[in-house]
Short mmCIF file of C-alpha atoms in Angstrom, two decimals:
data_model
loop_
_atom_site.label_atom_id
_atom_site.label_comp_id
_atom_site.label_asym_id
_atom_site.label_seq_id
_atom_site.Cartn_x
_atom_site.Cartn_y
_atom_site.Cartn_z
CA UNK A 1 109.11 114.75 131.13
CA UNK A 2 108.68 112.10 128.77
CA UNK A 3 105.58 110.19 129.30
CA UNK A 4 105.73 106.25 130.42
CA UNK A 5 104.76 103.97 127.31
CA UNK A 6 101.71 101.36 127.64
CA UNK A 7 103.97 98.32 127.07
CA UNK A 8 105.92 99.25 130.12
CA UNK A 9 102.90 99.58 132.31
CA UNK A 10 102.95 97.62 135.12
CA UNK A 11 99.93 94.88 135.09
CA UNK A 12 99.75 92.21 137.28
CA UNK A 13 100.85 89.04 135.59
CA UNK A 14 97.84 86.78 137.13
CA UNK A 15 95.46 89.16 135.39
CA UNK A 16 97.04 89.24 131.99
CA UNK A 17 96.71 85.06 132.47
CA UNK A 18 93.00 85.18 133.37
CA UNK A 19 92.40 87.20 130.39
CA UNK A 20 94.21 84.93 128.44
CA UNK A 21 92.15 82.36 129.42
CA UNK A 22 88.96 84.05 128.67
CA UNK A 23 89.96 85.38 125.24
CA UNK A 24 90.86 81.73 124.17
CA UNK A 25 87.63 79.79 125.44
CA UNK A 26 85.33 82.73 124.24
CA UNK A 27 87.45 81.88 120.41
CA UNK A 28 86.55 78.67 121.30
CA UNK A 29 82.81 79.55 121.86
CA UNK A 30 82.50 82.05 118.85
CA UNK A 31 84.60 80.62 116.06
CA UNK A 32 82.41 82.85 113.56
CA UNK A 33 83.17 85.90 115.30
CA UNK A 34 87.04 86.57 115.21
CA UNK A 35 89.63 84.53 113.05
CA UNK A 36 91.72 82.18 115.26
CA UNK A 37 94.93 82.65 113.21
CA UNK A 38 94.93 85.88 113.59
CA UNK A 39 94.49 85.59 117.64
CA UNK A 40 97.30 83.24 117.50
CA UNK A 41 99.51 85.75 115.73
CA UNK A 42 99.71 88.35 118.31
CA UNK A 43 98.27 86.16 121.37
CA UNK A 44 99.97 83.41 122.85
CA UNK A 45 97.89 80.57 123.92
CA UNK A 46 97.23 78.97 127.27
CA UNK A 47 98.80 75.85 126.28
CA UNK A 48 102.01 77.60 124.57
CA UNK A 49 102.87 79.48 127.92
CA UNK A 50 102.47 76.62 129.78
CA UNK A 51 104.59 74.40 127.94
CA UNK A 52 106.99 77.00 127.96
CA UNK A 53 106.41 77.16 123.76
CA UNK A 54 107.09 81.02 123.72
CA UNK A 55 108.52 80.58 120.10
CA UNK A 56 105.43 79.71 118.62
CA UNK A 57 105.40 82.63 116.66
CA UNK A 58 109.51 82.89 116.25
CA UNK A 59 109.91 84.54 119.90
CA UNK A 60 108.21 88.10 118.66
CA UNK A 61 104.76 87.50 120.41
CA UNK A 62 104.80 88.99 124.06
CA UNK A 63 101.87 90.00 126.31
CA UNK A 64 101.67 93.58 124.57
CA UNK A 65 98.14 92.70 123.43
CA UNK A 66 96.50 91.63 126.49
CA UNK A 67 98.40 94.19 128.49
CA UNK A 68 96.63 97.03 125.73
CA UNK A 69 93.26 95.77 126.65
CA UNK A 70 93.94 95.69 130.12
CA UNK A 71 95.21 99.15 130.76
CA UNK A 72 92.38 100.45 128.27
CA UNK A 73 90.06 98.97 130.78
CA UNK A 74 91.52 99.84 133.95
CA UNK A 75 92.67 96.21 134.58
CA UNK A 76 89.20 94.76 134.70
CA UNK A 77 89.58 91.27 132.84
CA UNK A 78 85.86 92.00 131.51
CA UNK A 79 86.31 94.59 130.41
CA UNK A 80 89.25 93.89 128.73
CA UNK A 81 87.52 90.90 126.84
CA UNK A 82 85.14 93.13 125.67
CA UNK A 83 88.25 95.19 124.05
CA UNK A 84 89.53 92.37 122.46
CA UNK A 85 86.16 91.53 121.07
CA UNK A 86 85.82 94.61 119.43
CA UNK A 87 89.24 95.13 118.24
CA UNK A 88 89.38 91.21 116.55
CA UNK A 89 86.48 91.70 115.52
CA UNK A 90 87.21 94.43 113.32
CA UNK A 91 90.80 92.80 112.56
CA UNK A 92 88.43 90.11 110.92
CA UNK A 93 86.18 92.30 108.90
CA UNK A 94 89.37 93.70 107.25
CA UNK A 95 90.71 90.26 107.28
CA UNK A 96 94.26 90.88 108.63
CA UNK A 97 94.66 86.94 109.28
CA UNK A 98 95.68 86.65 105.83
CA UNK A 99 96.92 90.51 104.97
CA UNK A 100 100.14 90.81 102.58
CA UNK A 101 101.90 93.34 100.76
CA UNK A 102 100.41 91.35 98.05
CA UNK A 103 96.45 91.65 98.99
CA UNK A 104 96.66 95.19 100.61
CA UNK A 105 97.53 97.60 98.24
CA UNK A 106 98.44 97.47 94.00
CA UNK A 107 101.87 98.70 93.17
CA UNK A 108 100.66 101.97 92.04
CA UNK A 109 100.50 103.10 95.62
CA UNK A 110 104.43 102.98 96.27
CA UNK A 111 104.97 104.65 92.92
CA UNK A 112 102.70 107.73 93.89
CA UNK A 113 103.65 107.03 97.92
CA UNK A 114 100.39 107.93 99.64
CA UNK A 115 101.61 106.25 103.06
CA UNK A 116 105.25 107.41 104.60
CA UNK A 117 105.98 105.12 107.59
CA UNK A 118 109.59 105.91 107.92
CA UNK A 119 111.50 108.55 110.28
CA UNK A 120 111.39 109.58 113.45
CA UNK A 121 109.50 112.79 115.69
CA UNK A 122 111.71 114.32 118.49
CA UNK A 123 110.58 112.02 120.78
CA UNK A 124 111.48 108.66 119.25
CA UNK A 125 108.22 108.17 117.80
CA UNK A 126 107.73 106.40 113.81
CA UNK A 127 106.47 108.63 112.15
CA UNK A 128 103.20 107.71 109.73
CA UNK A 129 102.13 109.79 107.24
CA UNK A 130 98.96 109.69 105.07
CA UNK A 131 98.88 112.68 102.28
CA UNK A 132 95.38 112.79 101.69
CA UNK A 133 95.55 114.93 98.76
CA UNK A 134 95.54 111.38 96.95
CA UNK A 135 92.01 110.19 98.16
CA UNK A 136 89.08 110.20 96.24
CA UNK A 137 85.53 109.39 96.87
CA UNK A 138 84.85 106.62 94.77
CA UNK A 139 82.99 103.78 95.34
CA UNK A 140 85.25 100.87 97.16
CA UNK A 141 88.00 103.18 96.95
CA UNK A 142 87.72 103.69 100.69
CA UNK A 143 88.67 100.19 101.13
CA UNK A 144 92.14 100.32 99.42
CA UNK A 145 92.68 103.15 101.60
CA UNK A 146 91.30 101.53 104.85
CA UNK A 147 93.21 98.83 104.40
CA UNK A 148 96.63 100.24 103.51
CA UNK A 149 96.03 102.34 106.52
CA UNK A 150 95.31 98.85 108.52
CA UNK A 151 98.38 97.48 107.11
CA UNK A 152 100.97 100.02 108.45
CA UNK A 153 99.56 100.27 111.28
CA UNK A 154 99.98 96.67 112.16
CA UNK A 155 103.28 96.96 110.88
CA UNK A 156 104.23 99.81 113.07
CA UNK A 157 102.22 98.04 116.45
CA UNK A 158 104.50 94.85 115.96
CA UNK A 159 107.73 97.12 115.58
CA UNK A 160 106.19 98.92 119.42
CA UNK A 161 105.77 95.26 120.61
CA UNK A 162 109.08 94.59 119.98
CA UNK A 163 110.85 97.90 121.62
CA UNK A 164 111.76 99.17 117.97
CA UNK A 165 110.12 102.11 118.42
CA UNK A 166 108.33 104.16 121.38
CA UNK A 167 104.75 104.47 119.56
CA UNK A 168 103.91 106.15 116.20
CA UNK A 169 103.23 110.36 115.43
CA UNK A 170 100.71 109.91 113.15
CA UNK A 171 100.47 113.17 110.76
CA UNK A 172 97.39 113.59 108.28
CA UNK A 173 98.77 116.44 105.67
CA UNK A 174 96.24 117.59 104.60
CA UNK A 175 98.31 120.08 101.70
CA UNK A 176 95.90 120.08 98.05
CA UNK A 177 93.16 118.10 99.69
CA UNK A 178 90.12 118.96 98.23
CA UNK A 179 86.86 120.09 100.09
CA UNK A 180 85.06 118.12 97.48
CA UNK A 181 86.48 115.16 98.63
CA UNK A 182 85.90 115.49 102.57
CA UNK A 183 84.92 112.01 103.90
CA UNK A 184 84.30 112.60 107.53
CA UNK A 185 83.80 108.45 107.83
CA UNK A 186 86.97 108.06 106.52
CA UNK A 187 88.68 111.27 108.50
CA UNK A 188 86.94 109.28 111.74
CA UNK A 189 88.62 105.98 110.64
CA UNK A 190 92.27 107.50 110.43
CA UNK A 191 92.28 109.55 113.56
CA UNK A 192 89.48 108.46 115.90
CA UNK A 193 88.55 104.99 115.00
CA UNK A 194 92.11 102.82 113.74
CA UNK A 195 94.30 104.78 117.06
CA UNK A 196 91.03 103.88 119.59
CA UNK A 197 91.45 100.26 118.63
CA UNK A 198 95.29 100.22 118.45
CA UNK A 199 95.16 102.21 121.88
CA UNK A 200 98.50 102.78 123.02
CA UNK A 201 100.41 102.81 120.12
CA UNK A 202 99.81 106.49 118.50
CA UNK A 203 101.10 109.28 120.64
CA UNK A 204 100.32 112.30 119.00
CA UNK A 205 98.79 113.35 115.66
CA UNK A 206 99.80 116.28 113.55
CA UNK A 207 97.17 117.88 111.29
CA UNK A 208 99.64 119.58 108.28
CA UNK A 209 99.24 122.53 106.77
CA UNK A 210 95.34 122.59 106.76
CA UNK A 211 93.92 124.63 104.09
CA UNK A 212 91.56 127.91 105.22
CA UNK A 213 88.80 126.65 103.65
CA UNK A 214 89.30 123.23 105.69
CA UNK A 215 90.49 125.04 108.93
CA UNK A 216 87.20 124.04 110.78
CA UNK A 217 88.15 120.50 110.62
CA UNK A 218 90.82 120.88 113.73
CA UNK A 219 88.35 121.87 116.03
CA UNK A 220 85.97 119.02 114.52
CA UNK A 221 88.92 116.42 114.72
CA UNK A 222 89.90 117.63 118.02
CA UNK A 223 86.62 117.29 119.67
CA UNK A 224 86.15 113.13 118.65
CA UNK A 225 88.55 112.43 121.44
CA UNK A 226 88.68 112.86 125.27
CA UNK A 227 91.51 114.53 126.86
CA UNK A 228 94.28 112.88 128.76
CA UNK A 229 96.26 113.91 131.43
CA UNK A 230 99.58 112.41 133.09
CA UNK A 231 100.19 110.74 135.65
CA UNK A 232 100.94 114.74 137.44
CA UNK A 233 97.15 115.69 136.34
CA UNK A 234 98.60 117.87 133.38
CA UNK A 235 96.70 117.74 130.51
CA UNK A 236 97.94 116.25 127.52
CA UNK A 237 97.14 117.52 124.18
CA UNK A 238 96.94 114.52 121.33
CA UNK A 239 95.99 116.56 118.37
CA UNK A 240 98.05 119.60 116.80
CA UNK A 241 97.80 121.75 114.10
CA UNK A 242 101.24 122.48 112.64
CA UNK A 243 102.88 124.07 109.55
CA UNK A 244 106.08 124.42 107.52
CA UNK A 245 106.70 127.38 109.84
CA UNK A 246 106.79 125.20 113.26
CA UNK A 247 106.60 121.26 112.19
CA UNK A 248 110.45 121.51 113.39
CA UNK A 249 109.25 121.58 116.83
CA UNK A 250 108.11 118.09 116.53
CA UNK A 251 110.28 116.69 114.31
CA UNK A 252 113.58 117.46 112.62
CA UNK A 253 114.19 118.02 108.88
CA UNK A 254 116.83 114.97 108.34
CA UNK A 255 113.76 113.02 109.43
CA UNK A 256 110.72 114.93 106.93
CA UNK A 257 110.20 114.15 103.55
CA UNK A 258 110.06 117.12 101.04
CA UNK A 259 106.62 117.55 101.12
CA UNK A 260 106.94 117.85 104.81
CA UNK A 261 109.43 120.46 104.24
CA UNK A 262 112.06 117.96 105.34
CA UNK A 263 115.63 116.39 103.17
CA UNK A 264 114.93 112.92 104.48
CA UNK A 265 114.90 110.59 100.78
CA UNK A 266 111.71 109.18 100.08
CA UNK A 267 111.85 105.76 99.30
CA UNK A 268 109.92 104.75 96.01
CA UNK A 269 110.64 101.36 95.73
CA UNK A 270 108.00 98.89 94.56
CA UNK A 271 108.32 95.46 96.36
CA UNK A 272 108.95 93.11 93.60
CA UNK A 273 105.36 90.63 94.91
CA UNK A 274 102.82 93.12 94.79
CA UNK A 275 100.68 92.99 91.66
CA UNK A 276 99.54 95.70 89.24
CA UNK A 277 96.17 97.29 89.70
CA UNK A 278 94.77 95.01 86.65
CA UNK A 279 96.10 91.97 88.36
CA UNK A 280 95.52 93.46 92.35
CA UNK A 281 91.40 93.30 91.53
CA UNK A 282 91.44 89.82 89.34
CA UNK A 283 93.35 88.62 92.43
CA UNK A 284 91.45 90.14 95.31
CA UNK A 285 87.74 89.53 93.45
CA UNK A 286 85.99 92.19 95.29
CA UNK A 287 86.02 95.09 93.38
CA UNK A 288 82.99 95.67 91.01
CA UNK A 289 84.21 96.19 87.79
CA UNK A 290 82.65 99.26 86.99
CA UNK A 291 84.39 100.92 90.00
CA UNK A 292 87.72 99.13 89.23
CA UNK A 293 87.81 100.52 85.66
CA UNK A 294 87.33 104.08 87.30
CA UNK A 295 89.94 103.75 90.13
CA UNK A 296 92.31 102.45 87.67
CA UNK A 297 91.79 105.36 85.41
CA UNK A 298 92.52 107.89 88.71
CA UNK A 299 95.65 105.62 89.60
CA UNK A 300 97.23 105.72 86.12
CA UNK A 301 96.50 109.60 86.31
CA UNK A 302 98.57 109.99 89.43
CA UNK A 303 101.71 107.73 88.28
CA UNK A 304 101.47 109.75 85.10
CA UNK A 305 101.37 112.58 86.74
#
């Protein structure tokens, strides 16, 4: 039986107000901490539900958010603000307030397509893929990848918010990734850290095709997270390690890529406003130029490729 999604909890409605309430003055009290805007983009505000302004933000904000803190916190409203802290919080340090298309990621990435977010699994889940045979560990590298990763994942939590799709299957293939290259900060990030803080919205994640050598890193993986159970006290397994032999049992081939054995087409299309590598790190003036000239060396590798 398929398992009731966090959005469709039941949670009282005065305690989803009173955290409102507290999430807003403690903005108020700590405008350093979090960035308003970005509050205001996925939180409605005191004074917009009660002027009955629920299209502030084009009628696509509900009470998803607070609900997620809520539940995660076993409807405590302290607990809950303590959630929130932590999750804007981090939402700042990436600065997602003012994340594109254009800032996140140079158009090299959708030539060499490191991040698949289309598709569905067999049980109406997106599917979001990250190949990491592409990463490299190179200084501020990581943050390209942390923040693409950021991106979709936003992108994917709005399309939950809005009943577009029943959560994500989140599926690290792991095919021609290189021991040398094992970054268990950035292995934590993907599966542990980025579905903790976005809790509710990933459902399952599929390890793919893990090399021998690498085989160790289920168990590892597997052991960052607590076990579940429904709502019947059956417990509920979150991580999986599948292959082209039995990936069919989650999801079917009109809906893999080829490289997850699948005939779905691969979109490689390049949205026309995101800017060249050269242009990405002028724009984005973060990147050291010794370590740009280095990742831009690796990128033109792989689009030559």
């Amino acid at each position: 039986m398929k398992a009731q999604l966090w959005r469709d909890y039941d949670v009282p409605q005065e305690k989803i107000e009173q955290l409102r309430a507290k999430v807003y003055e403690f903005c108020a009290q700590n405008p350093d901490t979090i960035e308003i805007e970005d509050v205001k983009n996925r939180i409605l505000s005191p004074d917009d539900v009660l002027n009955n302004n629920l299209d502030a933000n084009n009628n696509k904000t509900t009470d998803w958010m607070l609900k997620r803190f809520l539940i995660s916190s076993h409807k405590e409203v302290d607990a809950a603000l303590l959630k929130f802290t932590e999750f804007f919080t981090f939402r700042k340090q990436y600065k997602m307030a003012s994340m594109s298309v254009e800032n996140v990621l140079p158009s090299e990435f959708f030539k060499i397509h490191p991040f698949d977010c289309e598709g569905f699994d067999n049980n109406g889940n997106r599917i979001f893929t990250v190949r990491l045979k592409y990463y490299r560990k190179m200084p501020q590298f990581e943050n390209i990848i942390k923040r693409g990763i950021i991106y979709f994942t936003e992108l994917l939590d709005l399309e939950y918010e809005q009943g577009l799709c029943d959560g994500v299957c989140l599926i690290v293939d792991v095919q021609d990734f290189s021991v040398s290259n094992l970054d268990m900060d950035m292995l934590q990030f993907l599966v542990k850290q980025t579905p903790t803080l976005y809790s509710g919205l990933v459902r399952c994640c599929l390890i793919y095709e893990t090399p021998f050598l690498l085989s160790y890193l289920f168990k590892v993986v597997e052991g960052w997270l607590p076990s579940s159970t429904d709502k019947n006290g059956n417990k509920r397994k979150f991580f999986h390690a599948v292959t082209k032999k039995n990936i069919h049992e989650w999801i079917d081939a009109d809906q893999r890529p080829y490289f997850l054995s699948g005939s779905r087409t691969v979109s490689l299309t390049v949205p026309s406003s995101t800017l060249a590598f050269d242009q990405f790190v002028r724009h984005s003036n973060e990147i050291e130029e010794q370590n740009a000239k280095k990742i831009k060396e690796y990128l033109d590798q792989l689009v030559s490729a």
